[in-house]
Amino acid sequence: MRLLLVVPDRPSEAPSGGDRYDAALASALRGRGVDVRVVRVPGRWPWPTPGERRGLAAVLAGGREPVLVDGLVGSAAPGETVACAAVRPTAVLLHSRLSSGAGASGAEAAELDRRESAALHAVGLVVVPSRFAERELAKAYGVTGVVVAPPGTDPAPVATGSAGQGPPQLLTMGAVTPVKNHAVLLDALALVRDLPWTAVCAGPVPDPAHLAELRRRSATAGLADRVSWPGPLSGADLDRLWDGTDLLVHPSRSETYGLVVAEAHARGIPTVVGRGTGAEETLSGPAIPAVLPAVSPDMDAETPEASRSAYPSAELPGDAVATDRPEVLAETLRGWLTDPALRRRWRDTALARRGGLPGWDRTADTVQQALARLASPARA
């Protein structure tokens, strides 16, 4: 089987969760014998210029093998995606809705939603990372029949954490954007500044002005010497950061899966995530597809109950909290910081989670089977 995988051209030193999904999927598919050709298309996605859209059109017109387009590209250029779907098997790999990922509102959000709906209704296959994302698309666009292919998780060593040798280290990892909700995190940390802790906010900085505002907020709250902003990390630096972490705090306002949450669990690190986001599904554990209910457009994408878990709710390696109430996040953090039994329980559950995390081979198997059905002449 041959496959063209079209992805946004972005700096490799600061990959997003979607970028890492794309790369890991391509590698796993190649390991299964699929001839994957990856093409990176430049552009200010999800707002490409006419010239950038013409560049995408040229890439999509270059063959007849199935094409899988990252949603940041394919959904943002519906005209080019529709034209591609008319002449070759075409699928969109949607990591998050355009408007949610961009933090758009008003007319901008409406325009992105219009583009995305047109693209998704035109293609023969839509792949998403979670049941949460499946419900979102059904509710927002009436798109059904999508294929859910949760990300895999690479094995990782157990994190040492602070090990009682210093204050607990909290970690937030993700792009420093309003969507990731660092402002609410800082407000919550200000409410627990009487307790010992340090916090690291690691990730790329698309907008230096936003980071500057967050630094001012941190300084005003008296947290400047306790919260660090190292930017994107990789290799040994990233490994050291993970190893020293005691708790991942991921209060993102929009998340379809939360790959970083699974990566924390792979290291035995408990997590606090945003309630009503896809990260809550990841916190709940590997879903059991056999018991998942059917998805319809009128299901509420903000309720996680349709994603059943192999883990009882009392045995979660962390908690899910409201993303707009810093006092609630602060209460959760205070409980974890002051209750040794709670910390031990979350840690033990995260450690137990490690052995049951699926690998990328399962993701690749799901996607490969879906693409094979798409490419089969019988699909007509």
Short mmCIF file of C-alpha atoms in Angstrom, two decimals:
data_model
loop_
_atom_site.label_atom_id
_atom_site.label_comp_id
_atom_site.label_asym_id
_atom_site.label_seq_id
_atom_site.Cartn_x
_atom_site.Cartn_y
_atom_site.Cartn_z
CA MET A 1 0.00 0.00 0.00
CA ARG A 2 1.20 3.52 -0.86
CA LEU A 3 0.14 6.63 1.05
CA LEU A 4 0.72 10.36 0.74
CA LEU A 5 0.72 12.04 4.17
CA VAL A 6 0.40 15.82 3.97
CA VAL A 7 1.37 17.76 7.10
CA PRO A 8 2.03 21.40 8.01
CA ASP A 9 5.63 22.55 7.68
CA ARG A 10 6.55 23.70 11.17
CA PRO A 11 9.79 23.91 13.17
CA SER A 12 10.93 20.41 14.12
CA GLU A 13 12.45 21.67 17.38
CA ALA A 14 9.02 22.69 18.70
CA PRO A 15 6.55 20.01 17.59
CA SER A 16 2.92 20.12 18.67
CA GLY A 17 1.04 17.04 19.80
CA GLY A 18 -0.41 16.80 16.30
CA ASP A 19 3.05 16.99 14.75
CA ARG A 20 4.25 14.18 16.97
CA TYR A 21 1.18 12.09 16.14
CA ASP A 22 1.83 12.56 12.41
CA ALA A 23 5.49 11.54 12.71
CA ALA A 24 4.83 8.53 14.94
CA LEU A 25 1.99 7.32 12.71
CA ALA A 26 4.17 7.56 9.60
CA SER A 27 6.93 5.58 11.31
CA ALA A 28 4.52 2.90 12.56
CA LEU A 29 2.85 2.56 9.15
CA ARG A 30 6.24 2.11 7.49
CA GLY A 31 6.99 -0.58 10.04
CA ARG A 32 3.89 -2.37 8.78
CA GLY A 33 5.06 -2.23 5.18
CA VAL A 34 3.16 0.86 4.03
CA ASP A 35 5.08 3.06 1.57
CA VAL A 36 4.49 6.45 3.21
CA ARG A 37 5.56 9.65 1.47
CA VAL A 38 5.41 12.62 3.82
CA VAL A 39 5.11 16.09 2.30
CA ARG A 40 5.39 19.16 4.52
CA VAL A 41 3.46 22.13 3.13
CA PRO A 42 4.45 25.66 4.15
CA GLY A 43 1.69 27.98 5.23
CA ARG A 44 0.22 30.13 7.95
CA TRP A 45 -2.26 27.43 8.81
CA PRO A 46 -5.18 27.67 9.49
CA TRP A 47 -5.09 31.00 7.60
CA PRO A 48 -3.16 30.19 4.40
CA THR A 49 -2.54 32.78 1.70
CA PRO A 50 -3.77 32.15 -1.87
CA GLY A 51 -0.22 31.23 -2.85
CA GLU A 52 0.06 28.72 -0.01
CA ARG A 53 -3.24 27.15 -1.06
CA ARG A 54 -1.93 26.84 -4.62
CA GLY A 55 1.12 25.07 -3.22
CA LEU A 56 -1.14 22.62 -1.40
CA ALA A 57 -3.18 22.05 -4.57
CA ALA A 58 0.00 21.14 -6.45
CA VAL A 59 0.93 18.58 -3.80
CA LEU A 60 -2.54 17.01 -3.78
CA ALA A 61 -2.59 16.78 -7.58
CA GLY A 62 0.62 14.79 -7.71
CA GLY A 63 -0.67 11.20 -7.81
CA ARG A 64 -3.50 8.76 -7.39
CA GLU A 65 -2.53 6.89 -4.22
CA PRO A 66 -4.62 7.54 -1.09
CA VAL A 67 -3.85 10.80 0.67
CA LEU A 68 -4.14 11.53 4.38
CA VAL A 69 -4.11 15.26 5.14
CA ASP A 70 -3.47 16.74 8.57
CA GLY A 71 -6.63 18.63 9.52
CA LEU A 72 -4.75 21.85 10.20
CA VAL A 73 -4.04 21.90 6.46
CA GLY A 74 -6.95 20.05 4.85
CA SER A 75 -9.72 21.66 6.88
CA ALA A 76 -8.25 25.13 6.35
CA ALA A 77 -8.29 24.78 2.55
CA PRO A 78 -11.63 23.18 1.70
CA GLY A 79 -11.51 24.04 -2.00
CA GLU A 80 -8.27 22.14 -2.47
CA THR A 81 -9.42 19.27 -0.27
CA VAL A 82 -12.73 18.93 -2.13
CA ALA A 83 -10.91 18.89 -5.48
CA CYS A 84 -8.53 16.21 -4.23
CA ALA A 85 -11.37 14.04 -2.93
CA ALA A 86 -12.98 14.13 -6.38
CA VAL A 87 -10.03 12.36 -8.03
CA ARG A 88 -8.35 10.19 -5.38
CA PRO A 89 -9.14 8.52 -2.04
CA THR A 90 -8.81 11.34 0.48
CA ALA A 91 -8.87 11.33 4.27
CA VAL A 92 -8.45 14.05 6.90
CA LEU A 93 -6.56 13.36 10.13
CA LEU A 94 -8.15 15.84 12.52
CA HIS A 95 -6.20 16.50 15.72
CA SER A 96 -8.51 19.29 16.88
CA ARG A 97 -11.18 21.54 15.46
CA LEU A 98 -9.67 24.53 13.70
CA SER A 99 -11.54 27.15 15.71
CA SER A 100 -10.75 25.48 19.03
CA GLY A 101 -7.07 24.97 18.28
CA ALA A 102 -6.69 28.55 17.10
CA GLY A 103 -8.59 29.96 20.06
CA ALA A 104 -10.80 31.80 17.57
CA SER A 105 -14.11 33.47 18.38
CA GLY A 106 -16.84 35.41 16.63
CA ALA A 107 -16.57 35.80 12.87
CA GLU A 108 -13.16 34.13 12.71
CA ALA A 109 -14.45 31.02 14.48
CA ALA A 110 -17.51 30.91 12.22
CA GLU A 111 -15.33 31.10 9.11
CA LEU A 112 -13.01 28.34 10.31
CA ASP A 113 -16.01 26.17 11.18
CA ARG A 114 -17.47 26.77 7.70
CA ARG A 115 -14.22 25.73 6.03
CA GLU A 116 -13.81 22.68 8.21
CA SER A 117 -17.36 21.45 7.72
CA ALA A 118 -17.03 21.72 3.94
CA ALA A 119 -13.76 19.79 3.91
CA LEU A 120 -14.90 17.03 6.27
CA HIS A 121 -18.15 16.42 4.40
CA ALA A 122 -16.24 16.11 1.11
CA VAL A 123 -13.66 13.48 2.03
CA GLY A 124 -14.20 9.75 2.22
CA LEU A 125 -12.69 9.30 5.68
CA VAL A 126 -12.11 11.35 8.83
CA VAL A 127 -9.70 10.06 11.49
CA VAL A 128 -9.73 11.50 15.03
CA PRO A 129 -7.73 10.70 18.19
CA SER A 130 -10.59 10.20 20.66
CA ARG A 131 -14.27 9.50 21.25
CA PHE A 132 -14.46 13.05 22.55
CA ALA A 133 -13.38 14.37 19.14
CA GLU A 134 -15.86 12.04 17.45
CA ARG A 135 -18.70 13.52 19.49
CA GLU A 136 -17.48 17.06 18.82
CA LEU A 137 -17.64 16.57 15.06
CA ALA A 138 -21.04 14.94 15.23
CA LYS A 139 -22.42 17.83 17.27
CA ALA A 140 -20.71 20.69 15.43
CA TYR A 141 -20.94 19.52 11.83
CA GLY A 142 -23.14 16.44 11.71
CA VAL A 143 -20.12 14.40 10.63
CA THR A 144 -20.53 10.74 11.58
CA GLY A 145 -18.82 7.47 10.74
CA VAL A 146 -15.38 8.78 11.69
CA VAL A 147 -12.58 6.41 12.67
CA VAL A 148 -11.15 6.80 16.18
CA ALA A 149 -7.41 6.10 16.33
CA PRO A 150 -6.06 7.07 19.77
CA PRO A 151 -2.36 7.97 19.86
CA GLY A 152 0.10 5.38 21.00
CA THR A 153 2.51 5.94 23.86
CA ASP A 154 6.20 5.10 23.77
CA PRO A 155 7.58 3.21 26.78
CA ALA A 156 9.43 5.49 29.20
CA PRO A 157 11.34 5.12 32.48
CA VAL A 158 9.58 5.80 35.76
CA ALA A 159 10.06 9.41 36.86
CA THR A 160 12.02 9.94 40.06
CA GLY A 161 10.24 13.19 40.94
CA SER A 162 11.46 15.27 43.85
CA ALA A 163 11.72 12.11 45.99
CA GLY A 164 11.43 14.19 49.14
CA GLN A 165 14.70 15.99 48.36
CA GLY A 166 13.03 19.30 47.59
CA PRO A 167 9.68 20.90 46.87
CA PRO A 168 7.36 18.96 44.54
CA GLN A 169 7.77 19.88 40.89
CA LEU A 170 4.66 20.68 38.87
CA LEU A 171 4.85 20.59 35.08
CA THR A 172 2.73 22.14 32.37
CA MET A 173 3.81 21.15 28.86
CA GLY A 174 2.38 22.67 25.71
CA ALA A 175 2.51 25.73 23.50
CA VAL A 176 2.31 28.96 25.46
CA THR A 177 -1.01 30.12 24.02
CA PRO A 178 -4.30 31.29 25.58
CA VAL A 179 -5.88 27.93 24.75
CA LYS A 180 -3.45 26.14 27.07
CA ASN A 181 -4.74 28.29 29.93
CA HIS A 182 -1.51 29.30 31.66
CA ALA A 183 -3.24 32.38 33.10
CA VAL A 184 -5.70 30.29 35.11
CA LEU A 185 -2.83 28.06 36.22
CA LEU A 186 -0.88 31.07 37.51
CA ASP A 187 -3.94 32.37 39.36
CA ALA A 188 -4.35 28.95 40.98
CA LEU A 189 -0.69 28.77 41.94
CA ALA A 190 -0.97 32.18 43.57
CA LEU A 191 -3.63 30.72 45.86
CA VAL A 192 -1.25 27.97 47.06
CA ARG A 193 1.92 30.05 47.30
CA ASP A 194 1.98 29.37 51.05
CA LEU A 195 2.94 25.75 50.26
CA PRO A 196 6.28 24.44 48.94
CA TRP A 197 6.37 23.70 45.20
CA THR A 198 8.06 24.71 41.96
CA ALA A 199 6.45 24.83 38.52
CA VAL A 200 7.84 24.51 34.99
CA CYS A 201 5.84 25.73 31.99
CA ALA A 202 7.62 24.15 29.03
CA GLY A 203 6.71 24.47 25.37
CA PRO A 204 7.07 26.60 22.25
CA VAL A 205 6.21 30.29 22.34
CA PRO A 206 4.27 31.31 19.21
CA ASP A 207 3.55 34.78 20.62
CA PRO A 208 6.31 36.39 22.73
CA ALA A 209 3.90 39.14 23.81
CA HIS A 210 1.62 36.56 25.41
CA LEU A 211 4.56 35.04 27.30
CA ALA A 212 5.58 38.52 28.47
CA GLU A 213 2.07 39.09 29.83
CA LEU A 214 2.17 35.75 31.66
CA ARG A 215 5.55 36.63 33.17
CA ARG A 216 4.11 39.94 34.41
CA ARG A 217 1.16 38.09 35.88
CA SER A 218 3.53 35.67 37.61
CA ALA A 219 5.67 38.49 39.01
CA THR A 220 2.64 40.41 40.28
CA ALA A 221 1.52 37.29 42.15
CA GLY A 222 4.97 36.88 43.70
CA LEU A 223 5.72 33.70 41.74
CA ALA A 224 8.56 34.83 39.49
CA ASP A 225 11.17 32.78 41.37
CA ARG A 226 8.98 29.65 41.49
CA VAL A 227 7.65 29.40 37.92
CA SER A 228 10.10 28.89 35.04
CA TRP A 229 9.56 29.12 31.27
CA PRO A 230 12.30 27.12 29.51
CA GLY A 231 10.64 27.07 26.07
CA PRO A 232 10.53 23.90 23.97
CA LEU A 233 12.77 21.08 25.20
CA SER A 234 13.97 17.90 23.55
CA GLY A 235 16.43 15.07 24.01
CA ALA A 236 18.27 14.86 27.32
CA ASP A 237 16.84 18.18 28.54
CA LEU A 238 13.29 16.91 28.09
CA ASP A 239 14.15 13.60 29.74
CA ARG A 240 15.57 15.40 32.78
CA LEU A 241 12.46 17.54 33.06
CA TRP A 242 10.17 14.51 32.97
CA ASP A 243 12.32 12.67 35.50
CA GLY A 244 12.08 15.50 38.04
CA THR A 245 8.32 15.94 37.70
CA ASP A 246 5.86 14.94 40.44
CA LEU A 247 2.58 16.13 38.89
CA LEU A 248 1.50 17.16 35.39
CA VAL A 249 -0.99 20.04 35.46
CA HIS A 250 -2.75 20.36 32.11
CA PRO A 251 -5.69 22.79 32.41
CA SER A 252 -6.01 23.38 28.65
CA ARG A 253 -9.39 24.85 27.67
CA SER A 254 -9.51 22.79 24.47
CA GLU A 255 -8.06 19.33 23.98
CA THR A 256 -9.19 16.41 21.84
CA TYR A 257 -6.93 13.86 23.52
CA GLY A 258 -3.99 15.18 25.52
CA LEU A 259 -1.00 13.18 24.31
CA VAL A 260 1.13 14.71 27.06
CA VAL A 261 -1.23 13.17 29.65
CA ALA A 262 -0.57 9.66 28.35
CA GLU A 263 3.15 10.44 28.23
CA ALA A 264 3.02 11.41 31.90
CA HIS A 265 1.25 8.16 32.79
CA ALA A 266 3.95 6.24 30.90
CA ARG A 267 6.37 7.63 33.49
CA GLY A 268 4.13 7.02 36.48
CA ILE A 269 3.31 10.73 36.84
CA PRO A 270 -0.25 11.62 37.92
CA THR A 271 -2.13 14.36 36.10
CA VAL A 272 -4.67 17.12 36.64
CA VAL A 273 -6.58 17.96 33.45
CA GLY A 274 -9.37 20.20 32.22
CA ARG A 275 -12.88 18.88 32.82
CA GLY A 276 -15.00 18.56 29.70
CA THR A 277 -12.01 18.18 27.35
CA GLY A 278 -10.56 15.20 25.56
CA ALA A 279 -7.80 15.07 28.16
CA GLU A 280 -10.39 13.83 30.65
CA GLU A 281 -10.90 10.81 28.41
CA THR A 282 -7.14 10.16 28.49
CA LEU A 283 -7.12 10.49 32.28
CA SER A 284 -9.89 7.91 32.52
CA GLY A 285 -7.74 5.28 30.85
CA PRO A 286 -7.78 3.18 27.68
CA ALA A 287 -11.32 3.05 26.34
CA ILE A 288 -13.09 -0.25 25.74
CA PRO A 289 -14.52 0.12 22.22
CA ALA A 290 -16.92 -2.80 22.64
CA VAL A 291 -18.97 -0.95 25.25
CA LEU A 292 -18.92 2.51 23.72
CA PRO A 293 -22.36 3.80 22.76
CA ALA A 294 -23.20 4.86 19.24
CA VAL A 295 -22.45 8.48 18.44
CA SER A 296 -25.10 10.80 17.08
CA PRO A 297 -25.03 14.53 16.29
CA ASP A 298 -27.16 15.40 19.32
CA MET A 299 -24.73 13.89 21.86
CA ASP A 300 -23.02 16.42 24.11
CA ALA A 301 -19.30 16.52 23.25
CA GLU A 302 -18.53 18.03 26.64
CA THR A 303 -19.63 15.02 28.64
CA PRO A 304 -17.04 12.25 28.97
CA GLU A 305 -19.36 9.45 30.08
CA ALA A 306 -19.54 7.93 26.59
CA SER A 307 -15.87 7.03 26.89
CA ARG A 308 -15.85 4.09 29.28
CA SER A 309 -12.62 3.13 30.97
CA ALA A 310 -10.98 -0.04 32.13
CA TYR A 311 -10.23 1.82 35.37
CA PRO A 312 -12.89 2.56 38.01
CA SER A 313 -13.43 6.27 38.59
CA ALA A 314 -12.13 5.91 42.15
CA GLU A 315 -8.78 4.77 40.77
CA LEU A 316 -7.86 7.63 38.48
CA PRO A 317 -4.24 8.81 38.48
CA GLY A 318 -5.31 12.39 39.08
CA ASP A 319 -8.37 14.58 38.67
CA ALA A 320 -10.30 16.72 36.17
CA VAL A 321 -11.19 20.28 37.15
CA ALA A 322 -13.07 23.23 35.64
CA THR A 323 -10.87 25.18 33.23
CA ASP A 324 -12.26 28.62 34.11
CA ARG A 325 -12.13 28.53 37.91
CA PRO A 326 -8.63 28.97 39.38
CA GLU A 327 -9.96 28.50 42.91
CA VAL A 328 -11.10 24.96 42.03
CA LEU A 329 -7.73 24.10 40.50
CA ALA A 330 -6.04 25.59 43.57
CA GLU A 331 -8.17 23.44 45.87
CA THR A 332 -7.15 20.32 43.95
CA LEU A 333 -3.49 21.29 44.05
CA ARG A 334 -3.67 22.08 47.77
CA GLY A 335 -5.19 18.67 48.43
CA TRP A 336 -2.42 16.92 46.50
CA LEU A 337 0.34 19.03 48.08
CA THR A 338 -0.85 18.48 51.66
CA ASP A 339 -2.26 14.92 51.65
CA PRO A 340 0.48 12.25 51.46
CA ALA A 341 -2.12 9.48 51.12
CA LEU A 342 -3.69 11.16 48.09
CA ARG A 343 -0.31 11.72 46.49
CA ARG A 344 0.61 8.08 47.04
CA ARG A 345 -2.71 6.86 45.64
CA TRP A 346 -2.44 8.94 42.48
CA ARG A 347 1.17 7.90 42.01
CA ASP A 348 0.40 4.20 42.51
CA THR A 349 -2.45 4.37 40.00
CA ALA A 350 -0.26 6.14 37.45
CA LEU A 351 2.40 3.47 37.90
CA ALA A 352 -0.21 0.74 37.41
CA ARG A 353 -1.40 2.49 34.24
CA ARG A 354 2.03 2.17 32.57
CA GLY A 355 1.71 -1.45 31.45
CA GLY A 356 -1.68 -1.01 29.79
CA LEU A 357 -0.92 1.94 27.52
CA PRO A 358 -1.29 1.00 23.83
CA GLY A 359 1.60 1.53 21.44
CA TRP A 360 1.66 3.22 18.04
CA ASP A 361 1.31 -0.14 16.31
CA ARG A 362 -2.34 -0.20 17.38
CA THR A 363 -2.87 3.32 16.04
CA ALA A 364 -1.26 2.37 12.75
CA ASP A 365 -3.34 -0.80 12.47
CA THR A 366 -6.57 1.17 12.90
CA VAL A 367 -5.57 3.80 10.35
CA GLN A 368 -4.22 1.29 7.83
CA GLN A 369 -7.41 -0.75 7.88
CA ALA A 370 -9.52 2.39 7.41
CA LEU A 371 -7.38 3.59 4.51
CA ALA A 372 -7.55 0.17 2.87
CA ARG A 373 -11.34 0.32 2.98
CA LEU A 374 -11.25 3.84 1.57
CA ALA A 375 -9.00 2.82 -1.32
CA SER A 376 -10.91 -0.34 -2.20
CA PRO A 377 -12.96 -0.13 -5.41
CA ALA A 378 -15.78 -1.75 -3.44
CA ARG A 379 -16.25 1.53 -1.54
CA ALA A 380 -18.07 2.92 -4.53
#
